[in-house]
Amino acid sequence: MNELNGKHIVLGLTGGIACYKAADFCRALVKEGATVQVVMTAAAEQFITPVTMQALSNRPVYSSQWDTREANNMPHINLSREADAIVVAPCSADFMAQLVHGGAGDLLSLMCLARPLDKVPLLLAPAMNREMWAHPATQRNVAQLKADGTTVLGVGQGDQACGETGDGRMLEPQELLAEVIAFFSPKLLAGKQVLVTAGPTFEAMDPVRGITNLSSGKMGFAIARAAQEAGAQVTLVAGPVSLPTPRGVTRVNVSSAQNMLDAVTGCASGAHVFIATAAVADWRPVSASAHKLKKDGSGQAPTLAFTENTDILATVAQSPRAQSGALFCVGFAAESHDLLANATAKRIRKGVPLLVGNIGPATFGLDDNALLLVDAQGARELPHASKRLLAIQLIADIAHRISTTA
Ligand code: CTP
């Protein structure tokens, strides 16, 4: 899935050691299908050569407003008009200060000033020493740039090239890529709060053993990411999985079904959409042993008594908020056979307007899936695709449903 197919990005580089990451970022943009026009300031050329950036972008790099390659000698107009966005990465403190004042002393700042504000968005990825980032002048500039409609991305935290540690590192290339993809996503869920459960649960038997299942959490994490990109505020209640948290998503880690219920109950009061993708254990041992269960030499296996876990989805679906229509609940069903019949029955049993069926053994742990969307009117298939694409399609479907029922 080339997520930036057809997009033309002007990638601006300003002076900073993070220029070395811009090479990787450029490559990542191209790999996602974007065409990239690199524009560098003289300071950026102190850190990385135009040759490197030309080779990675497959286009000659521009750095001077007096570039005779342009017939009209107006690269600032020509290059900025064809862009879907200008992304400055790294963006130095000095470059931000120039932008705040409408400075146009080099080709890149001139392009930022000359771009049509309503058609060519500007995204900045700041990169600087932690003291420079924290300085009131820089923070004032960031606030002003945001007020002017510029998207100022966050900064990373950690070791800096100067030897200090703190805020101000440029985001990593893959983080920048995720930000650009999210930027272009239609904001179908703007202003909405979305709550997602994902992954398995772990029901302890003793301090070292427990009962769990094969859910990888990938579908739920992909849904949380897609909802965030669609402009929602997303809380992801995750069972024990080691997947990275999608950017901008608030993650609550839980272990047992009871923990998951508590976390969901705490977050559901403000939510507009609840998507239960977690493979919650139906049963838990009545009591977990305080000490490790040991073999006693008799050859007899210990007997475990089980009790049923609360159905989180059904509980939330019965809440006044869901019953009034303020909270749209979506269930998942991992079946092994008779998908339509089982998913249809499960939707009614759970009391939810939409139930998403899939064949569990065919998808557990994998990166792709196929979904069957079952509602009161019937069923619609989302054919076999990556979980990423299915998540985007499902979020668009849910956004449409809540916009038409609102
Ligand atoms: N679910 C839940 N809490 C539970 C059990 C399930 O929130 N204690 C949710 C799942 O997250 C999923 C849906 O209910 O959205 C379907 O769960 P599933 O376990 O497949 O359904 P069951 O009701 O357990 O049916 P069965 O085991 O008979 O297939």
Short mmCIF file of C-alpha atoms and ligand atoms in Angstrom, two decimals:
data_model
loop_
_atom_site.label_atom_id
_atom_site.label_comp_id
_atom_site.label_asym_id
_atom_site.label_seq_id
_atom_site.Cartn_x
_atom_site.Cartn_y
_atom_site.Cartn_z
CA MET A 1 0.00 0.00 0.00
CA ASN A 2 1.68 3.19 -1.19
CA GLU A 3 0.08 5.68 1.13
CA LEU A 4 1.46 8.81 -0.51
CA ASN A 5 0.78 7.88 -4.12
CA GLY A 6 0.23 10.99 -6.22
CA LYS A 7 1.49 13.37 -3.53
CA HIS A 8 4.22 15.84 -4.38
CA ILE A 9 6.25 16.96 -1.38
CA VAL A 10 8.76 19.76 -1.24
CA LEU A 11 11.22 18.59 1.39
CA GLY A 12 13.16 21.50 2.85
CA LEU A 13 16.37 20.99 4.80
CA THR A 14 17.81 23.66 7.06
CA GLY A 15 21.02 23.65 9.09
CA GLY A 16 21.22 20.98 11.76
CA ILE A 17 22.85 17.64 12.45
CA ALA A 18 19.42 16.02 12.01
CA CYS A 19 20.01 16.46 8.26
CA TYR A 20 21.41 12.94 8.37
CA LYS A 21 17.90 11.70 9.25
CA ALA A 22 16.39 13.73 6.41
CA ALA A 23 18.09 11.39 3.93
CA ASP A 24 16.21 8.42 5.37
CA PHE A 25 13.00 10.43 5.58
CA CYS A 26 13.30 11.37 1.91
CA ARG A 27 13.72 7.69 1.04
CA ALA A 28 10.69 6.77 3.14
CA LEU A 29 8.54 9.37 1.36
CA VAL A 30 9.61 8.05 -2.05
CA LYS A 31 8.98 4.46 -0.95
CA GLU A 32 5.41 5.43 -0.03
CA GLY A 33 4.84 6.71 -3.57
CA ALA A 34 5.44 10.46 -3.12
CA THR A 35 7.50 12.51 -5.52
CA VAL A 36 9.96 14.63 -3.57
CA GLN A 37 11.59 17.92 -4.52
CA VAL A 38 14.42 18.70 -2.14
CA VAL A 39 15.27 22.31 -1.36
CA MET A 40 18.26 23.01 0.89
CA THR A 41 19.56 26.08 2.66
CA ALA A 42 23.28 26.88 2.60
CA ALA A 43 23.48 25.79 6.26
CA ALA A 44 21.91 22.40 5.42
CA GLU A 45 24.63 21.86 2.82
CA GLN A 46 27.19 22.05 5.63
CA PHE A 47 25.67 18.86 7.05
CA ILE A 48 24.71 16.76 4.04
CA THR A 49 25.45 17.09 0.32
CA PRO A 50 22.89 17.85 -2.39
CA VAL A 51 24.33 14.81 -4.19
CA THR A 52 22.97 12.50 -1.49
CA MET A 53 19.56 14.14 -1.56
CA GLN A 54 19.43 14.15 -5.37
CA ALA A 55 20.26 10.45 -5.49
CA LEU A 56 17.54 9.61 -2.94
CA SER A 57 14.84 11.86 -4.42
CA ASN A 58 15.80 11.21 -8.02
CA ARG A 59 15.54 14.94 -8.76
CA PRO A 60 18.05 17.78 -8.89
CA VAL A 61 18.17 19.68 -5.60
CA TYR A 62 17.42 23.42 -5.49
CA SER A 63 19.13 25.80 -3.11
CA SER A 64 19.26 29.21 -4.80
CA GLN A 65 16.54 31.59 -5.84
CA TRP A 66 18.77 32.56 -8.78
CA ASP A 67 18.64 29.04 -10.28
CA THR A 68 18.92 29.40 -14.06
CA ARG A 69 17.43 25.93 -14.66
CA GLU A 70 14.00 27.53 -14.35
CA ALA A 71 13.05 29.25 -17.61
CA ASN A 72 11.43 32.19 -15.81
CA ASN A 73 14.11 32.15 -13.08
CA MET A 74 11.38 31.87 -10.44
CA PRO A 75 11.95 28.57 -8.65
CA HIS A 76 10.16 29.95 -5.57
CA ILE A 77 6.94 30.22 -7.59
CA ASN A 78 7.29 27.15 -9.80
CA LEU A 79 8.32 24.72 -7.09
CA SER A 80 5.81 25.88 -4.50
CA ARG A 81 2.80 25.83 -6.86
CA GLU A 82 3.08 22.13 -7.70
CA ALA A 83 3.51 20.94 -4.10
CA ASP A 84 0.84 19.19 -2.02
CA ALA A 85 2.83 20.23 1.04
CA ILE A 86 6.14 21.75 2.06
CA VAL A 87 7.79 19.77 4.85
CA VAL A 88 10.85 21.33 6.47
CA ALA A 89 12.85 18.62 8.21
CA PRO A 90 15.02 19.48 10.00
CA CYS A 91 13.71 22.93 10.81
CA SER A 92 16.23 25.00 12.77
CA ALA A 93 15.39 27.60 15.41
CA ASP A 94 16.74 30.26 13.08
CA PHE A 95 14.54 29.15 10.21
CA MET A 96 11.45 29.30 12.42
CA ALA A 97 12.42 32.81 13.47
CA GLN A 98 12.71 33.79 9.79
CA LEU A 99 9.29 32.34 9.01
CA VAL A 100 7.66 34.19 11.90
CA HIS A 101 8.85 37.47 10.43
CA GLY A 102 8.06 36.62 6.83
CA GLY A 103 11.76 36.60 6.00
CA ALA A 104 12.70 35.50 2.49
CA GLY A 105 16.48 35.57 2.48
CA ASP A 106 16.96 32.20 0.75
CA LEU A 107 15.02 30.01 -1.64
CA LEU A 108 13.35 27.85 1.04
CA SER A 109 12.04 30.70 3.19
CA LEU A 110 11.03 32.53 0.01
CA MET A 111 9.03 29.48 -1.08
CA CYS A 112 7.35 29.21 2.32
CA LEU A 113 6.33 32.86 2.05
CA ALA A 114 5.28 32.66 -1.60
CA ARG A 115 3.22 29.47 -1.31
CA PRO A 116 -0.57 29.78 -1.67
CA LEU A 117 -1.68 29.50 1.98
CA ASP A 118 -4.95 27.75 1.18
CA LYS A 119 -3.44 25.13 -1.14
CA VAL A 120 0.05 24.30 0.08
CA PRO A 121 0.27 23.46 3.78
CA LEU A 122 3.55 23.89 5.63
CA LEU A 123 4.79 21.29 8.12
CA LEU A 124 7.86 21.86 10.27
CA ALA A 125 9.91 19.22 12.07
CA PRO A 126 11.98 21.20 14.57
CA ALA A 127 15.44 19.98 15.51
CA MET A 128 17.75 21.73 17.93
CA ASN A 129 19.59 21.66 21.23
CA ARG A 130 17.29 21.36 24.27
CA GLU A 131 18.11 24.85 25.55
CA MET A 132 17.37 26.36 22.16
CA TRP A 133 14.05 24.46 22.03
CA ALA A 134 13.05 25.48 25.56
CA HIS A 135 14.06 29.13 25.03
CA PRO A 136 11.09 31.49 25.34
CA ALA A 137 11.93 33.03 21.95
CA THR A 138 11.64 29.63 20.24
CA GLN A 139 8.45 28.71 22.08
CA ARG A 140 7.00 32.11 21.18
CA ASN A 141 7.88 31.45 17.54
CA VAL A 142 6.28 27.99 17.65
CA ALA A 143 3.08 29.48 19.05
CA GLN A 144 3.06 32.21 16.40
CA LEU A 145 3.69 29.75 13.57
CA LYS A 146 0.79 27.61 14.78
CA ALA A 147 -1.41 30.67 14.97
CA ASP A 148 -0.43 31.42 11.36
CA GLY A 149 -1.70 27.99 10.32
CA THR A 150 1.61 26.14 10.16
CA THR A 151 1.74 22.57 11.44
CA VAL A 152 4.62 22.36 13.88
CA LEU A 153 5.33 18.71 14.62
CA GLY A 154 6.55 17.65 18.03
CA VAL A 155 10.15 16.96 18.94
CA GLY A 156 11.76 13.81 20.24
CA GLN A 157 13.37 13.45 23.63
CA GLY A 158 16.70 11.87 24.48
CA ASP A 159 20.43 12.03 23.79
CA GLN A 160 21.46 14.93 21.58
CA ALA A 161 24.43 15.17 19.23
CA CYS A 162 25.88 17.92 21.45
CA GLY A 163 26.12 15.45 24.34
CA GLU A 164 23.19 16.86 26.30
CA THR A 165 19.92 15.06 26.97
CA GLY A 166 16.44 16.53 26.65
CA ASP A 167 13.72 17.73 24.26
CA GLY A 168 14.59 18.98 20.80
CA ARG A 169 15.68 15.99 18.73
CA MET A 170 14.01 15.75 15.35
CA LEU A 171 11.43 12.98 15.16
CA GLU A 172 12.71 9.75 13.61
CA PRO A 173 12.14 9.26 9.85
CA GLN A 174 9.36 6.70 10.38
CA GLU A 175 7.65 9.01 12.88
CA LEU A 176 7.85 11.87 10.38
CA LEU A 177 6.42 9.60 7.69
CA ALA A 178 3.52 8.65 9.99
CA GLU A 179 2.88 12.35 10.66
CA VAL A 180 2.77 13.18 6.94
CA ILE A 181 0.44 10.26 6.18
CA ALA A 182 -1.82 11.29 9.08
CA PHE A 183 -1.78 14.90 7.86
CA PHE A 184 -3.26 13.88 4.51
CA SER A 185 -5.93 11.59 6.05
CA PRO A 186 -9.49 12.93 5.79
CA LYS A 187 -10.56 14.14 9.24
CA LEU A 188 -13.74 12.05 9.30
CA LEU A 189 -13.74 11.73 13.10
CA ALA A 190 -12.67 15.26 14.04
CA GLY A 191 -13.84 16.12 17.54
CA LYS A 192 -14.76 12.52 18.39
CA GLN A 193 -13.39 10.34 21.17
CA VAL A 194 -12.75 6.74 20.23
CA LEU A 195 -12.06 3.91 22.67
CA VAL A 196 -10.48 0.71 21.35
CA THR A 197 -9.64 -2.56 23.11
CA ALA A 198 -6.98 -4.77 21.55
CA GLY A 199 -4.89 -7.86 22.06
CA PRO A 200 -5.45 -10.86 24.30
CA THR A 201 -6.02 -10.86 28.04
CA PHE A 202 -3.95 -12.86 30.51
CA GLU A 203 -5.75 -14.70 33.28
CA ALA A 204 -3.27 -15.64 35.99
CA MET A 205 -3.21 -19.18 37.45
CA ASP A 206 -0.23 -18.50 39.70
CA PRO A 207 2.59 -15.90 39.73
CA VAL A 208 4.28 -17.41 36.66
CA ARG A 209 1.52 -19.06 34.60
CA GLY A 210 -1.74 -18.04 33.08
CA ILE A 211 -4.26 -18.50 30.30
CA THR A 212 -4.11 -16.35 27.22
CA ASN A 213 -4.75 -16.65 23.46
CA LEU A 214 -3.15 -16.04 20.08
CA SER A 215 -4.50 -12.53 19.41
CA SER A 216 -1.63 -10.32 18.22
CA GLY A 217 -3.44 -7.02 18.72
CA LYS A 218 -2.46 -5.90 15.20
CA MET A 219 -6.01 -5.26 13.98
CA GLY A 220 -6.92 -3.21 17.06
CA PHE A 221 -3.70 -1.19 16.91
CA ALA A 222 -4.28 -0.51 13.20
CA ILE A 223 -7.82 0.67 14.00
CA ALA A 224 -6.56 2.94 16.78
CA ARG A 225 -4.02 4.45 14.36
CA ALA A 226 -6.61 4.97 11.62
CA ALA A 227 -9.02 6.62 14.07
CA GLN A 228 -6.29 8.96 15.29
CA GLU A 229 -5.37 9.87 11.73
CA ALA A 230 -9.04 10.57 11.07
CA GLY A 231 -8.85 13.29 13.72
CA ALA A 232 -10.25 11.43 16.75
CA GLN A 233 -8.85 11.47 20.26
CA VAL A 234 -8.06 7.80 20.76
CA THR A 235 -7.61 5.70 23.88
CA LEU A 236 -6.29 2.20 23.28
CA VAL A 237 -6.76 -0.29 26.09
CA ALA A 238 -4.25 -2.99 25.25
CA GLY A 239 -3.76 -6.47 26.62
CA PRO A 240 -0.23 -7.89 26.84
CA VAL A 241 1.30 -7.26 23.40
CA SER A 242 4.60 -5.63 22.52
CA LEU A 243 3.38 -3.57 19.54
CA PRO A 244 4.48 0.08 19.39
CA THR A 245 1.82 2.62 20.34
CA PRO A 246 0.50 4.47 17.28
CA ARG A 247 1.52 8.14 17.32
CA GLY A 248 -0.85 10.41 19.18
CA VAL A 249 -2.81 7.54 20.75
CA THR A 250 -3.21 7.27 24.52
CA ARG A 251 -2.42 3.71 25.55
CA VAL A 252 -3.56 2.00 28.73
CA ASN A 253 -1.86 -1.35 29.30
CA VAL A 254 -3.87 -4.03 31.07
CA SER A 255 -3.45 -7.70 31.76
CA SER A 256 -6.65 -9.50 32.81
CA ALA A 257 -10.22 -9.16 31.54
CA GLN A 258 -11.12 -7.55 34.86
CA ASN A 259 -8.33 -4.94 34.38
CA MET A 260 -9.62 -4.31 30.87
CA LEU A 261 -13.19 -3.86 32.10
CA ASP A 262 -12.02 -1.37 34.76
CA ALA A 263 -9.98 0.63 32.21
CA VAL A 264 -12.81 0.67 29.67
CA THR A 265 -15.39 1.67 32.26
CA GLY A 266 -13.14 4.54 33.30
CA CYS A 267 -12.76 5.81 29.72
CA ALA A 268 -16.18 5.10 28.19
CA SER A 269 -18.02 8.05 29.74
CA GLY A 270 -16.77 10.59 27.20
CA ALA A 271 -16.38 8.28 24.20
CA HIS A 272 -18.41 8.54 21.00
CA VAL A 273 -17.23 5.23 19.52
CA PHE A 274 -16.23 2.00 21.29
CA ILE A 275 -14.51 -0.64 19.16
CA ALA A 276 -13.93 -3.91 20.99
CA THR A 277 -11.31 -5.82 19.05
CA ALA A 278 -9.74 -7.50 22.09
CA ALA A 279 -9.85 -11.27 22.37
CA VAL A 280 -11.02 -11.22 25.97
CA ALA A 281 -10.76 -14.50 27.86
CA ASP A 282 -14.26 -15.81 28.52
CA TRP A 283 -13.13 -17.56 31.72
CA ARG A 284 -10.60 -16.99 34.48
CA PRO A 285 -9.41 -19.23 37.29
CA VAL A 286 -11.61 -18.67 40.34
CA SER A 287 -8.54 -17.74 42.33
CA ALA A 288 -4.92 -17.37 41.30
CA SER A 289 -2.54 -19.24 43.59
CA ALA A 290 -0.29 -16.89 45.55
CA HIS A 291 2.62 -19.30 44.99
CA LYS A 292 3.76 -21.24 41.96
CA LEU A 293 1.77 -24.47 41.57
CA LYS A 294 4.33 -27.26 42.05
CA LYS A 295 4.25 -30.90 40.99
CA ASP A 296 3.62 -32.95 44.13
CA GLY A 297 5.07 -36.17 42.71
CA SER A 298 1.69 -37.93 42.53
CA GLY A 299 1.43 -37.50 38.78
CA GLN A 300 -1.97 -35.79 39.33
CA ALA A 301 -2.56 -32.51 37.50
CA PRO A 302 -4.02 -29.74 39.67
CA THR A 303 -7.72 -29.09 39.26
CA LEU A 304 -8.59 -25.55 38.27
CA ALA A 305 -12.03 -24.07 38.80
CA PHE A 306 -13.11 -21.30 36.39
CA THR A 307 -15.55 -18.46 36.56
CA GLU A 308 -16.91 -16.38 33.68
CA ASN A 309 -15.50 -12.93 32.96
CA THR A 310 -17.83 -9.99 32.53
CA ASP A 311 -18.57 -9.29 28.87
CA ILE A 312 -17.01 -5.85 28.42
CA LEU A 313 -18.65 -5.11 25.07
CA ALA A 314 -22.13 -6.17 26.19
CA THR A 315 -21.75 -4.17 29.40
CA VAL A 316 -20.77 -0.99 27.56
CA ALA A 317 -23.49 -1.59 24.96
CA GLN A 318 -26.07 -1.63 27.79
CA SER A 319 -24.84 1.68 29.28
CA PRO A 320 -27.21 4.65 29.11
CA ARG A 321 -24.74 6.47 26.82
CA ALA A 322 -24.79 3.62 24.28
CA GLN A 323 -28.53 3.11 24.61
CA SER A 324 -29.18 6.81 23.94
CA GLY A 325 -27.10 6.62 20.75
CA ALA A 326 -24.33 8.91 22.06
CA LEU A 327 -21.87 6.00 22.04
CA PHE A 328 -21.65 3.79 18.95
CA CYS A 329 -20.47 0.28 19.89
CA VAL A 330 -18.67 -2.03 17.49
CA GLY A 331 -17.94 -5.65 18.31
CA PHE A 332 -15.57 -8.12 16.71
CA ALA A 333 -16.08 -11.83 16.28
CA ALA A 334 -13.24 -14.22 15.66
CA GLU A 335 -14.95 -17.32 14.34
CA SER A 336 -13.64 -20.54 12.89
CA HIS A 337 -16.61 -21.28 10.58
CA ASP A 338 -20.09 -20.10 9.49
CA LEU A 339 -18.96 -16.48 9.72
CA LEU A 340 -22.20 -14.82 8.60
CA ALA A 341 -24.50 -16.89 10.82
CA ASN A 342 -22.25 -16.65 13.88
CA ALA A 343 -21.57 -12.94 13.45
CA THR A 344 -25.26 -12.18 12.91
CA ALA A 345 -26.23 -14.06 16.08
CA LYS A 346 -23.39 -12.49 18.04
CA ARG A 347 -24.37 -8.96 17.03
CA ILE A 348 -27.83 -9.48 18.46
CA ARG A 349 -26.52 -11.24 21.57
CA LYS A 350 -24.07 -8.42 22.29
CA GLY A 351 -26.65 -5.72 21.58
CA VAL A 352 -24.44 -3.69 19.22
CA PRO A 353 -25.36 -1.92 15.97
CA LEU A 354 -22.28 -3.22 14.13
CA LEU A 355 -20.35 -6.44 14.47
CA VAL A 356 -17.21 -7.15 12.47
CA GLY A 357 -16.61 -10.81 11.76
CA ASN A 358 -13.37 -12.46 10.73
CA ILE A 359 -11.98 -15.96 10.61
CA GLY A 360 -9.65 -16.04 13.62
CA PRO A 361 -7.28 -18.88 12.72
CA ALA A 362 -6.79 -17.36 9.24
CA THR A 363 -5.57 -14.04 10.60
CA PHE A 364 -4.09 -14.38 14.10
CA GLY A 365 -0.62 -12.85 14.07
CA LEU A 366 -0.70 -11.99 10.37
CA ASP A 367 -0.63 -8.58 8.70
CA ASP A 368 -3.70 -9.11 6.56
CA ASN A 369 -7.29 -10.14 7.02
CA ALA A 370 -10.79 -9.98 5.50
CA LEU A 371 -13.75 -8.52 7.37
CA LEU A 372 -17.51 -9.00 7.27
CA LEU A 373 -19.48 -6.00 8.52
CA VAL A 374 -22.81 -7.15 9.93
CA ASP A 375 -25.56 -4.73 10.94
CA ALA A 376 -29.34 -4.88 11.28
CA GLN A 377 -29.74 -4.48 7.51
CA GLY A 378 -27.38 -7.23 6.43
CA ALA A 379 -23.72 -7.81 5.72
CA ARG A 380 -20.98 -6.16 3.69
CA GLU A 381 -17.60 -7.65 2.97
CA LEU A 382 -14.29 -5.80 3.19
CA PRO A 383 -12.24 -8.15 1.00
CA HIS A 384 -8.84 -9.54 1.84
CA ALA A 385 -6.30 -6.73 2.37
CA SER A 386 -3.70 -5.52 4.84
CA LYS A 387 -4.96 -4.84 8.35
CA ARG A 388 -3.80 -1.27 7.78
CA LEU A 389 -6.09 -0.80 4.76
CA LEU A 390 -8.98 -2.63 6.42
CA ALA A 391 -8.63 -0.39 9.47
CA ILE A 392 -8.83 2.74 7.30
CA GLN A 393 -11.91 1.35 5.51
CA LEU A 394 -13.59 0.35 8.77
CA ILE A 395 -13.00 3.77 10.33
CA ALA A 396 -14.45 5.45 7.23
CA ASP A 397 -17.48 3.15 7.47
CA ILE A 398 -18.00 3.89 11.18
CA ALA A 399 -17.56 7.64 10.61
CA HIS A 400 -20.25 7.49 7.93
CA ARG A 401 -22.60 5.57 10.23
CA ILE A 402 -22.26 8.01 13.12
CA SER A 403 -22.60 11.03 10.84
CA THR A 404 -25.86 9.71 9.40
CA THR A 405 -27.33 8.70 12.78
CA ALA A 406 -26.26 11.91 14.59
N1 CTP B 1 -15.80 -9.31 24.38
C1 CTP B 1 -15.71 -8.50 25.49
N2 CTP B 1 -15.63 -9.04 26.73
C2 CTP B 1 -15.64 -10.38 26.92
C3 CTP B 1 -15.74 -11.23 25.79
C4 CTP B 1 -15.80 -10.66 24.54
O1 CTP B 1 -15.68 -7.26 25.33
N3 CTP B 1 -15.56 -10.85 28.13
C5 CTP B 1 -15.93 -8.72 23.05
C6 CTP B 1 -14.75 -8.90 22.15
O2 CTP B 1 -13.82 -7.85 22.29
C7 CTP B 1 -15.41 -8.90 20.79
C8 CTP B 1 -16.73 -9.56 21.04
O3 CTP B 1 -17.01 -9.36 22.41
O4 CTP B 1 -15.69 -7.60 20.34
C9 CTP B 1 -16.83 -11.01 20.66
O5 CTP B 1 -16.14 -11.81 21.54
P1 CTP B 1 -16.10 -13.40 21.43
O6 CTP B 1 -15.23 -13.88 22.52
O7 CTP B 1 -15.71 -13.79 20.05
O8 CTP B 1 -17.56 -13.77 21.63
P2 CTP B 1 -18.21 -14.69 22.70
O9 CTP B 1 -19.36 -13.96 23.22
O10 CTP B 1 -17.20 -15.16 23.68
O11 CTP B 1 -18.74 -15.90 21.84
P3 CTP B 1 -18.14 -17.35 21.54
O12 CTP B 1 -17.00 -17.58 22.49
O13 CTP B 1 -19.28 -18.21 21.72
O14 CTP B 1 -17.68 -17.27 20.11
#
